Coordinates of C-alpha atoms in Angstrom, one line a residue:
Chain A
M1 CA -45.5 18.2 -16.2
S2 CA -43.2 18.1 -13.2
V3 CA -39.8 19.1 -13.8
P4 CA -37.2 16.5 -15.4
V5 CA -34.6 15.5 -13.1
V6 CA -31.5 15.7 -15.6
Q7 CA -31.5 19.0 -17.4
A8 CA -28.9 20.0 -19.7
Q9 CA -28.7 23.0 -22.5
G10 CA -25.8 23.2 -24.9
L11 CA -23.6 21.6 -22.6
S12 CA -20.2 21.3 -23.3
L13 CA -16.7 20.2 -22.1
T14 CA -13.3 21.1 -23.5
F15 CA -10.6 19.6 -22.1
Q16 CA -7.5 21.7 -22.4
T17 CA -4.2 19.3 -23.4
N18 CA -1.0 19.1 -24.8
D19 CA -2.1 17.6 -28.1
G20 CA -4.6 20.5 -28.1
P21 CA -7.6 20.9 -26.7
V22 CA -10.4 17.3 -26.4
H23 CA -13.5 18.8 -27.4
A24 CA -15.1 15.8 -25.3
L25 CA -18.8 17.2 -24.7
S26 CA -20.2 19.4 -27.6
D27 CA -23.4 21.2 -27.3
V28 CA -25.7 18.7 -25.8
S29 CA -28.8 18.6 -24.6
L30 CA -31.0 16.4 -22.4
D31 CA -34.0 15.5 -20.6
I32 CA -34.4 12.4 -18.4
N33 CA -37.7 12.2 -16.6
K34 CA -38.1 11.1 -13.4
G35 CA -38.3 7.2 -13.1
D36 CA -36.4 6.8 -16.2
F37 CA -34.2 4.1 -16.9
V38 CA -31.3 6.4 -19.9
S39 CA -28.4 4.4 -21.9
F40 CA -25.7 6.6 -22.8
I41 CA -24.0 4.3 -25.4
G42 CA -21.6 5.2 -28.2
P43 CA -18.0 4.1 -29.3
S44 CA -15.0 5.1 -26.5
G45 CA -14.7 9.1 -26.4
C46 CA -18.0 9.7 -27.2
G47 CA -18.7 11.8 -24.0
K48 CA -20.9 9.6 -22.2
T49 CA -19.3 8.9 -19.4
T50 CA -17.8 12.7 -19.6
F51 CA -21.1 13.4 -19.3
L52 CA -22.1 11.1 -16.3
R53 CA -19.0 12.4 -14.3
V54 CA -20.8 16.7 -15.3
V55 CA -23.8 15.6 -13.7
A56 CA -22.2 13.4 -10.9
D57 CA -20.2 17.3 -10.2
L58 CA -16.9 15.2 -10.5
E59 CA -16.1 17.5 -14.5
A60 CA -17.1 20.8 -14.4
P61 CA -18.7 22.1 -18.0
T62 CA -17.1 25.0 -20.1
G63 CA -20.3 25.8 -21.6
G64 CA -24.2 25.3 -21.3
T65 CA -25.7 24.2 -18.2
V66 CA -26.7 21.6 -15.9
T67 CA -29.2 21.4 -13.3
V68 CA -30.5 18.2 -11.0
N69 CA -33.0 18.1 -9.6
G70 CA -33.4 21.6 -10.2
L71 CA -29.9 22.0 -8.6
S72 CA -26.8 23.0 -9.9
P73 CA -24.4 19.5 -9.9
Q74 CA -22.5 20.9 -7.3
E75 CA -25.1 21.5 -4.6
A76 CA -27.7 18.7 -5.9
R77 CA -23.8 16.1 -5.3
L78 CA -24.0 18.0 -1.5
N79 CA -27.4 17.1 -0.9
R80 CA -26.7 14.1 -1.5
A81 CA -28.9 12.6 -4.6
Y82 CA -26.9 10.6 -6.3
G83 CA -25.3 6.6 -5.8
Y84 CA -22.5 6.4 -8.4
V85 CA -21.4 3.0 -10.0
F86 CA -17.9 3.0 -11.3
Q87 CA -16.7 0.8 -14.5
A88 CA -14.3 -1.1 -11.3
A89 CA -16.2 -2.5 -8.3
G90 CA -13.5 -0.1 -6.4
L91 CA -14.4 -2.3 -2.8
Y92 CA -12.9 -1.5 -0.2
P93 CA -10.3 -4.3 0.8
W94 CA -10.0 -3.9 4.3
R95 CA -13.5 -3.5 4.8
T96 CA -16.1 -6.5 4.6
I97 CA -19.1 -6.0 2.0
G98 CA -20.9 -5.0 4.5
G99 CA -18.5 -2.5 5.5
N100 CA -18.1 -0.6 2.1
I101 CA -21.5 -0.6 2.7
R102 CA -21.7 1.2 5.3
L103 CA -19.3 4.4 4.3
P104 CA -21.6 6.1 3.0
L105 CA -23.8 5.8 5.7
E106 CA -21.1 6.4 7.7
I107 CA -19.6 9.6 6.2
M108 CA -23.3 10.5 5.5
G109 CA -23.9 10.0 9.9
Y110 CA -26.9 7.5 9.6
S111 CA -26.8 6.5 13.8
K112 CA -25.6 3.2 13.8
A113 CA -29.0 1.5 14.0
E114 CA -30.1 2.9 11.2
R115 CA -26.6 1.7 9.5
E116 CA -27.6 -2.1 9.9
A117 CA -30.8 -2.5 8.8
R118 CA -30.1 -0.4 5.5
V119 CA -27.1 -2.7 4.9
T120 CA -28.9 -5.6 5.3
R121 CA -32.1 -4.3 3.3
T122 CA -29.8 -3.8 0.5
L123 CA -27.8 -6.6 0.9
E124 CA -31.3 -8.4 0.0
L125 CA -31.9 -6.0 -2.6
V126 CA -28.9 -7.3 -4.9
D127 CA -29.7 -11.1 -3.4
L128 CA -26.5 -10.8 -1.5
Q129 CA -27.9 -12.3 2.2
G130 CA -25.1 -13.6 4.0
F131 CA -22.1 -12.7 2.3
E132 CA -21.9 -9.5 4.6
K133 CA -18.8 -10.4 6.6
K134 CA -17.1 -11.3 4.2
F135 CA -13.8 -9.8 2.0
P136 CA -13.7 -8.5 -1.2
W137 CA -11.7 -11.1 -2.8
Q138 CA -13.7 -13.7 -1.7
L139 CA -16.4 -12.7 -4.3
S140 CA -16.2 -13.2 -7.9
G141 CA -16.4 -9.7 -10.1
G142 CA -20.0 -10.4 -10.7
M143 CA -20.5 -10.4 -7.0
Q144 CA -18.8 -7.5 -6.4
Q145 CA -20.5 -5.7 -8.8
R146 CA -23.7 -6.2 -7.3
A147 CA -21.7 -4.7 -4.1
S148 CA -20.6 -1.8 -5.2
I149 CA -24.4 -1.1 -6.4
A150 CA -25.4 -2.3 -3.2
R151 CA -23.3 0.4 -1.7
A152 CA -25.0 3.4 -4.1
L153 CA -28.8 2.2 -3.1
A154 CA -27.3 2.1 0.9
F155 CA -28.8 6.3 1.2
D156 CA -31.7 7.7 0.0
A157 CA -30.4 8.8 -3.5
D158 CA -32.9 9.0 -5.3
I159 CA -30.7 8.8 -8.9
L160 CA -28.5 6.2 -9.4
L161 CA -25.5 6.9 -11.9
M162 CA -23.9 3.9 -13.4
D163 CA -20.7 3.8 -15.4
E164 CA -20.2 0.6 -17.8
P165 CA -20.9 -1.2 -14.4
F166 CA -20.5 -4.4 -15.8
G167 CA -18.7 -3.8 -18.8
A168 CA -15.5 -6.1 -17.7
L169 CA -17.9 -8.7 -16.7
D170 CA -18.0 -12.2 -19.2
E171 CA -22.1 -12.3 -20.9
I172 CA -23.9 -14.4 -18.8
V173 CA -22.5 -12.9 -15.7
R174 CA -24.1 -9.2 -17.5
D175 CA -27.1 -11.5 -18.7
H176 CA -28.2 -12.4 -14.9
L177 CA -27.5 -8.6 -13.8
N178 CA -29.2 -6.8 -16.6
E179 CA -32.3 -9.0 -15.2
Q180 CA -31.9 -8.0 -11.7
L181 CA -31.0 -4.1 -12.3
L182 CA -34.4 -4.6 -14.0
S183 CA -36.6 -5.5 -10.5
L184 CA -34.5 -3.0 -8.7
W185 CA -35.5 -1.0 -10.8
A186 CA -38.8 -1.3 -10.7
K187 CA -38.4 -2.2 -7.0
T188 CA -37.0 1.6 -6.2
G189 CA -38.7 3.4 -8.6
K190 CA -35.0 5.4 -9.5
T191 CA -34.2 7.5 -11.2
I192 CA -31.5 5.7 -13.9
A193 CA -28.6 7.0 -16.1
F194 CA -26.6 4.2 -17.0
V195 CA -23.3 4.3 -19.7
T196 CA -22.6 0.5 -21.9
H197 CA -21.0 0.1 -25.6
S198 CA -23.5 -3.2 -26.0
I199 CA -26.3 -2.3 -28.2
P200 CA -28.2 -5.5 -26.0
E201 CA -27.8 -3.6 -23.1
A202 CA -28.9 -0.3 -23.7
V203 CA -31.9 -1.9 -25.7
F204 CA -32.7 -4.1 -23.0
L205 CA -32.5 -1.3 -19.7
S206 CA -33.6 1.1 -21.0
T207 CA -36.9 3.6 -21.7
K208 CA -35.1 5.7 -23.2
I209 CA -31.7 5.4 -25.2
V210 CA -29.1 8.1 -26.1
V211 CA -26.4 7.8 -29.4
M212 CA -23.4 9.7 -29.1
S213 CA -20.7 10.1 -31.6
P214 CA -17.0 11.2 -31.0
R215 CA -15.3 13.8 -31.8
P216 CA -16.5 16.2 -31.1
G217 CA -18.8 14.1 -27.8
R218 CA -22.3 14.9 -29.1
V219 CA -25.7 13.1 -28.9
T220 CA -26.8 12.0 -32.5
D221 CA -30.5 10.4 -31.9
V222 CA -32.4 9.9 -28.8
I223 CA -34.5 6.7 -28.9
D224 CA -37.9 6.5 -26.5
S225 CA -37.8 2.9 -26.5
P226 CA -42.0 2.0 -27.3
L227 CA -41.1 -2.1 -25.3
P228 CA -43.2 -3.4 -22.0
A229 CA -41.7 -1.6 -18.5
D230 CA -41.7 -5.2 -17.2
R231 CA -39.6 -7.1 -19.6
S232 CA -37.8 -10.8 -19.6
L233 CA -35.1 -11.8 -21.1
E234 CA -36.9 -13.4 -24.1
I235 CA -37.4 -9.9 -24.8
R236 CA -34.6 -9.7 -27.1
D237 CA -36.0 -11.9 -29.8
T238 CA -38.9 -10.2 -30.7
P239 CA -38.9 -8.2 -34.0
E240 CA -39.8 -4.6 -32.0
F241 CA -36.6 -5.2 -30.1
L242 CA -35.0 -5.8 -32.8
D243 CA -35.5 -2.8 -34.8
I244 CA -35.0 -1.1 -31.7
A245 CA -31.3 -2.4 -32.0
H246 CA -31.1 -1.6 -35.2
R247 CA -32.5 1.9 -34.4
V248 CA -29.4 2.6 -32.8
R249 CA -26.5 0.8 -34.9
E250 CA -27.4 3.1 -37.4
G251 CA -27.4 5.9 -35.3
L252 CA -23.6 5.4 -34.1
R253 CA -22.5 4.5 -37.9
A254 CA -23.9 7.6 -38.4
G255 CA -22.1 9.3 -36.1
H256 CA -18.8 7.7 -36.6
S257 CA -16.1 9.3 -39.1
Y258 CA -14.1 6.4 -40.5
D259 CA -11.7 8.9 -40.7
Chain B
M1 CA 9.3 -28.7 5.0
R2 CA 10.2 -28.1 1.2
N3 CA 12.2 -24.8 2.4
V4 CA 14.5 -26.6 4.8
V5 CA 16.5 -28.0 1.9
P6 CA 17.8 -24.5 0.7
V7 CA 17.6 -22.5 3.9
L8 CA 20.2 -24.7 5.3
T9 CA 21.9 -25.4 1.7
V10 CA 22.7 -21.6 2.0
L11 CA 23.3 -21.9 5.3
A12 CA 26.2 -24.5 5.1
I13 CA 27.8 -23.1 2.5
I14 CA 28.5 -19.3 4.1
V15 CA 29.6 -21.7 7.3
G16 CA 31.8 -23.6 4.6
V17 CA 33.6 -20.0 3.4
W18 CA 33.9 -19.1 6.7
W19 CA 35.3 -21.7 8.2
A20 CA 37.6 -22.2 5.0
A21 CA 38.4 -18.6 5.3
V22 CA 40.3 -19.1 8.7
A23 CA 43.3 -20.9 7.7
P24 CA 45.0 -18.3 5.2
M25 CA 43.6 -15.5 7.5
N26 CA 44.8 -16.7 10.7
M27 CA 48.3 -17.9 8.9
R28 CA 51.1 -15.2 9.9
A29 CA 49.6 -15.0 13.3
A30 CA 49.8 -19.3 13.6
L31 CA 52.8 -19.0 12.8
D32 CA 54.0 -15.8 14.6
V33 CA 52.1 -18.5 17.8
A34 CA 54.0 -21.5 16.7
E35 CA 57.8 -19.6 16.6
R36 CA 57.5 -17.9 20.3
A37 CA 57.3 -21.4 21.2
G38 CA 60.0 -22.6 19.5
D39 CA 58.7 -24.6 16.6
T40 CA 60.0 -24.8 13.3
V41 CA 58.8 -22.2 11.4
V42 CA 59.5 -21.3 7.4
P43 CA 61.6 -18.7 6.4
E44 CA 62.1 -18.2 10.4
G45 CA 60.7 -14.3 11.7
S46 CA 57.8 -12.8 10.6
V47 CA 59.4 -9.7 9.0
Q48 CA 60.5 -12.8 6.4
R49 CA 57.6 -13.4 6.3
R50 CA 55.7 -10.6 5.5
D51 CA 56.5 -10.6 1.6
I52 CA 54.9 -14.0 1.1
S53 CA 52.8 -15.2 0.2
V54 CA 49.9 -16.4 2.6
L55 CA 49.7 -19.7 -0.1
T56 CA 53.6 -20.4 -0.2
L57 CA 53.4 -20.1 3.8
M58 CA 50.6 -22.5 4.2
A59 CA 52.4 -24.9 1.8
N60 CA 55.7 -24.7 3.8
N61 CA 53.9 -24.4 7.4
A62 CA 50.9 -27.5 6.6
Q63 CA 51.4 -28.6 10.7
H64 CA 50.7 -25.1 11.4
I65 CA 47.8 -24.7 9.6
A66 CA 45.2 -26.3 11.8
S67 CA 46.7 -24.2 15.3
G68 CA 44.8 -20.8 13.2
Y69 CA 42.1 -22.3 14.3
S70 CA 42.4 -22.5 18.6
L71 CA 44.5 -19.2 18.1
K72 CA 43.5 -16.8 21.0
R73 CA 43.0 -13.8 19.2
P74 CA 42.5 -14.5 15.6
R75 CA 42.2 -12.4 12.8
L76 CA 39.1 -14.6 11.6
P77 CA 37.6 -16.1 14.7
T78 CA 36.1 -19.7 14.3
P79 CA 32.2 -19.6 13.4
T80 CA 32.4 -22.1 16.7
Q81 CA 35.1 -19.3 18.9
V82 CA 32.6 -16.9 18.5
G83 CA 29.4 -19.5 19.5
A84 CA 31.2 -20.4 22.3
E85 CA 31.6 -16.3 23.0
L86 CA 28.2 -15.7 21.7
W87 CA 27.3 -18.5 24.9
K88 CA 29.8 -17.3 27.8
T89 CA 28.3 -13.7 27.7
T90 CA 25.4 -14.6 27.7
G91 CA 23.5 -17.8 28.2
A92 CA 26.4 -18.9 30.7
M93 CA 25.7 -15.6 32.5
V94 CA 22.5 -16.2 32.4
M95 CA 22.7 -19.2 34.2
R96 CA 25.0 -18.1 36.8
G97 CA 22.3 -15.4 37.5
R98 CA 24.5 -12.6 36.2
A99 CA 22.3 -11.5 32.9
F100 CA 22.3 -7.8 33.9
S101 CA 26.2 -7.6 34.3
K102 CA 28.7 -5.4 33.0
R103 CA 30.3 -8.2 30.9
S104 CA 27.2 -9.9 29.4
L105 CA 25.9 -9.0 25.9
I106 CA 22.0 -9.3 27.2
Y107 CA 23.2 -6.0 29.0
H108 CA 25.1 -4.2 26.5
G109 CA 22.1 -5.9 23.8
W110 CA 19.9 -4.0 26.2
I111 CA 21.1 -0.9 26.3
T112 CA 21.1 -0.7 21.9
L113 CA 17.8 -2.1 22.7
Q114 CA 16.1 0.9 24.4
S115 CA 17.6 3.6 22.0
T116 CA 16.7 1.7 19.3
L117 CA 12.9 1.5 19.8
W118 CA 12.6 5.3 21.5
G119 CA 14.6 6.2 18.1
F120 CA 12.0 4.2 15.8
L121 CA 9.4 5.1 17.9
L122 CA 10.4 9.0 17.4
G123 CA 11.3 8.2 12.9
T124 CA 8.3 6.4 12.8
T125 CA 6.3 9.3 13.7
L126 CA 8.2 11.8 12.4
G127 CA 7.9 9.7 8.9
I128 CA 4.3 9.5 9.5
L129 CA 3.5 13.5 9.6
G130 CA 6.6 13.6 7.2
A131 CA 4.5 12.2 4.5
V132 CA 0.7 13.2 5.3
A133 CA 2.2 16.9 5.2
I134 CA 3.7 15.9 1.7
V135 CA 1.2 14.7 0.2
Y136 CA -1.4 17.6 1.6
S137 CA 0.9 19.9 1.2
R138 CA 2.4 21.4 -1.9
V139 CA 4.5 23.2 -0.2
A140 CA 5.8 20.6 2.0
N141 CA 6.2 18.8 -0.4
M142 CA 8.6 20.8 -2.9
S143 CA 10.3 22.0 0.1
L144 CA 10.2 18.5 2.7
M145 CA 11.5 16.5 0.1
P146 CA 14.6 17.4 -0.7
W147 CA 16.0 18.1 2.3
A148 CA 14.6 14.3 3.2
V149 CA 17.2 13.4 0.6
I150 CA 19.6 15.5 0.9
S151 CA 19.5 14.4 4.8
Q152 CA 20.1 10.4 3.7
T153 CA 23.3 11.1 1.6
I154 CA 25.3 12.7 4.2
P155 CA 27.3 9.8 6.4
I156 CA 26.2 9.5 9.6
V157 CA 29.0 8.5 11.3
A158 CA 30.2 12.2 10.8
L159 CA 27.1 13.9 11.8
A160 CA 26.9 11.5 14.6
P161 CA 29.8 13.4 17.6
M162 CA 28.0 16.2 16.2
I163 CA 24.6 15.2 17.3
I164 CA 25.9 13.7 20.6
V165 CA 29.1 16.9 21.3
L166 CA 25.2 19.6 20.5
S167 CA 23.0 17.5 22.7
N168 CA 25.7 17.6 25.8
Q169 CA 26.5 21.0 25.3
L170 CA 22.3 21.3 25.7
G171 CA 22.6 20.0 29.2
I172 CA 21.2 16.5 28.1
Q173 CA 23.5 14.2 30.1
E174 CA 21.8 11.2 29.1
R175 CA 23.4 8.8 26.7
I176 CA 20.2 7.5 25.3
V177 CA 19.1 11.1 23.6
P178 CA 21.6 11.5 20.8
K179 CA 21.5 7.8 20.0
A180 CA 18.1 7.3 19.6
I181 CA 18.0 10.8 17.5
I182 CA 20.8 8.6 15.7
A183 CA 18.3 6.3 15.0
A184 CA 15.8 8.2 14.0
Y185 CA 18.1 9.9 11.8
L186 CA 18.3 6.9 9.6
C187 CA 14.6 5.8 10.4
Y188 CA 12.8 8.3 9.7
F189 CA 13.6 8.4 5.9
P190 CA 12.8 5.2 4.7
V191 CA 9.4 5.7 6.6
L192 CA 9.0 8.7 4.6
V193 CA 9.3 7.9 2.0
S194 CA 6.7 4.7 1.7
M195 CA 4.0 6.7 3.7
V196 CA 4.0 9.1 0.7
K197 CA 3.6 6.3 -1.7
G198 CA 1.0 4.1 0.6
L199 CA -0.6 7.8 0.9
R200 CA -0.5 7.9 -2.9
S201 CA -2.0 4.9 -3.5
P202 CA -5.8 5.3 -3.4
A203 CA -7.0 5.6 -7.0
A204 CA -8.6 8.6 -8.9
S205 CA -12.0 6.6 -9.1
E206 CA -12.2 5.5 -5.1
L207 CA -10.7 9.4 -4.6
D208 CA -14.2 10.5 -7.1
L209 CA -16.6 7.9 -5.4
L210 CA -15.1 9.8 -1.9
K211 CA -15.8 13.2 -3.1
T212 CA -20.2 11.4 -4.2
Y213 CA -20.5 11.4 -0.7
S214 CA -19.7 14.4 -0.4
A215 CA -17.1 13.0 2.2
G216 CA -14.6 15.9 3.9
G217 CA -10.9 15.9 4.2
L218 CA -9.9 14.1 7.5
Q219 CA -13.0 11.2 6.6
S220 CA -10.9 10.7 3.3
F221 CA -8.3 10.5 5.2
F222 CA -9.0 7.7 7.9
K223 CA -11.6 6.0 5.8
L224 CA -9.6 5.2 2.5
R225 CA -5.5 7.1 2.6
L226 CA -4.3 5.6 6.0
P227 CA -6.1 2.5 5.7
A228 CA -4.6 1.8 1.8
S229 CA -1.3 2.7 3.0
V230 CA -1.5 -0.7 5.8
P231 CA 0.7 -2.7 3.9
F232 CA 3.0 0.2 2.9
L233 CA 4.1 1.3 6.5
F234 CA 4.9 -2.3 7.8
T235 CA 7.1 -2.5 4.5
S236 CA 9.2 0.6 5.3
L237 CA 8.9 -0.3 9.9
K238 CA 10.8 -3.7 8.6
V239 CA 13.1 -1.3 7.2
G240 CA 12.8 1.0 9.1
I241 CA 13.4 -0.8 12.6
A242 CA 16.9 -2.6 11.2
A243 CA 18.0 1.6 10.6
A244 CA 17.4 3.1 13.5
L245 CA 19.6 -0.6 15.0
V246 CA 22.5 1.0 12.9
G247 CA 22.1 4.2 14.3
T248 CA 22.0 3.5 18.0
I249 CA 24.9 1.2 17.1
V250 CA 26.7 4.0 15.0
G251 CA 26.2 6.3 18.6
E252 CA 27.7 4.5 20.8
L253 CA 30.9 4.0 18.9
P254 CA 32.1 8.1 19.5
T255 CA 33.6 9.8 22.6
G256 CA 33.7 7.1 25.0
A257 CA 30.5 5.2 25.4
I258 CA 30.8 2.5 27.4
S259 CA 27.5 1.3 27.3
G260 CA 25.8 -0.5 24.2
L261 CA 26.7 -3.4 20.8
G262 CA 28.6 -0.8 19.5
A263 CA 30.1 -0.2 22.4
R264 CA 31.6 -3.5 22.5
I265 CA 32.6 -3.6 19.3
L266 CA 34.6 -0.3 19.9
I267 CA 36.1 -1.9 23.8
G268 CA 37.0 -4.9 21.4
D269 CA 38.9 -2.9 18.8
Q270 CA 40.8 -1.1 21.2
F271 CA 41.9 -4.2 23.4
G272 CA 42.6 -6.3 21.0
T273 CA 39.9 -8.9 21.5
P274 CA 38.1 -9.9 18.5
L275 CA 36.2 -12.1 20.0
A276 CA 33.6 -9.6 22.0
I277 CA 33.8 -7.8 18.6
W278 CA 32.4 -11.0 16.3
A279 CA 30.3 -12.1 19.5
A280 CA 28.8 -8.3 19.9
L281 CA 28.2 -8.6 15.8
F282 CA 26.6 -11.2 16.2
A283 CA 24.3 -9.8 19.4
A284 CA 23.4 -7.2 16.6
A285 CA 22.7 -9.1 14.2
I286 CA 20.3 -11.8 16.2
L287 CA 18.8 -8.5 17.6
A288 CA 17.8 -7.5 14.5
G289 CA 16.3 -10.4 12.7
V290 CA 14.6 -10.4 15.8
L291 CA 13.1 -7.3 15.9
V292 CA 12.5 -8.3 12.3
T293 CA 11.1 -10.7 12.8
L294 CA 8.1 -9.7 15.0
L295 CA 6.9 -6.6 13.1
D296 CA 6.6 -9.9 9.8
V297 CA 4.3 -11.2 12.9
V298 CA 2.4 -8.2 13.6
Q299 CA 2.2 -7.8 9.7
R300 CA 0.5 -10.8 9.0
I301 CA -1.7 -10.7 11.8
T302 CA -3.1 -7.4 10.7
L303 CA -2.8 -7.3 7.6
F304 CA -5.0 -10.7 7.4
K305 CA -7.2 -9.2 10.1
M306 CA -7.5 -6.0 7.6
G307 CA -8.8 -8.4 4.8
F308 CA -6.0 -8.2 2.8
R309 CA -5.3 -11.2 0.8
S310 CA -1.4 -11.5 1.7

């Protein structure tokens, strides 16, 4: 048994605001193993995004420990251990799609030939061949988000942190991208941490579902999915799928206090 | 073509109002001229007419209204008079091969343009550097910004003679230097304010993205902040170049300058040749229009090439 890719122990994060302290994360302990597809689901304010940001060293925890590849989040970030996909595609409007994917490669000092090869390869991976010279505004929202995934895949990070990447897209586009993401995951063998508030999306994609609840943000249930790794959209009508979805819903309900 | 009609309508209204204003503005002068020429004027004597309203004078001397449109030294010249004077001091001089004679507005415009461009260059550079300092340093933000704001509350007409005298004291003989400094003084501020806004325009998530790449400060400046600020820069450059032109002209007004559009305006005032003033004013306006239009074209081309959707 190898060391988990992400290991959190009693992780807490409290923001000091003018209205008093906000407990974004409270005593979160969690392992993410290599090759896992872990979804974080819960209502707004449950700390799922905060957890991802702590792993990415974009926030500092106020209590507990977390390691990424056995290192501190900061060391992992400096080692370029992960690619981060934000909710908004966030492509630079003055760069073409190819130019946007080239951005991390330029910053990390890849050679020109290497950059070109990687741009071509990642564009193929997200099915955007032929769009290299287009500007972001010439692409649909779903295509822009795919380009931003390509940007996170362009360098050799083993971990992909995705913060509600499909949250702003319509359901048809989202289904399509979910399928593509699964095949991409199968092809690349990356470890993926995925934040969402859609139950079907979480169940369909994940090998492990982390259900969280707000005030304070904590983990209420961790479900290891029995679904096979190789799945298609039809799996959503099977009893196994509906069972897990039911358990997620129960977890969400249990964690949610209607006060 | 849809825009032509409204544009021409506005132009026609402006010219129409101007034309109509010529009659009352020049009525007293027209009556003075007519009286001197021996015509009957009601009432006689300019002192007697002083307390009578212009409209009454016009009603009583309707036959003299027309002569207000062809005075040699009108209080308000007609558009055609200004146009003719402009042509006489520009196009006609070129036709005679004397484009750069001291009587030509092209010569004076060229003198003004040089200071304007140097001032623009200096002001823009200072504005951009100041903005970078303000965005990257809290200390600069707190110490520089208030002075930048205060600097713009001092009337430039009060400051201009001091700058000219001071640069003379320092042994700078060229007139262009103090003029460019005054131009830069007016020009740097809009560039500074816009660039501060532009350099701060990237969203938190865009900066976070660069942090996930462990990008350095220089990388995030050149790859994110600077390109993101380009649309802001161009908007301010257009304001800045117009301000630089105004600054240069103000710098040409005091202390006996003899070259430049500002000097022409002052000399026209001193020698009582209103046509020369108006021609110089229009030359300045046309120059400003050309400069702003040129920057607009550069802006469109640059932003299009950069992929910004206009």
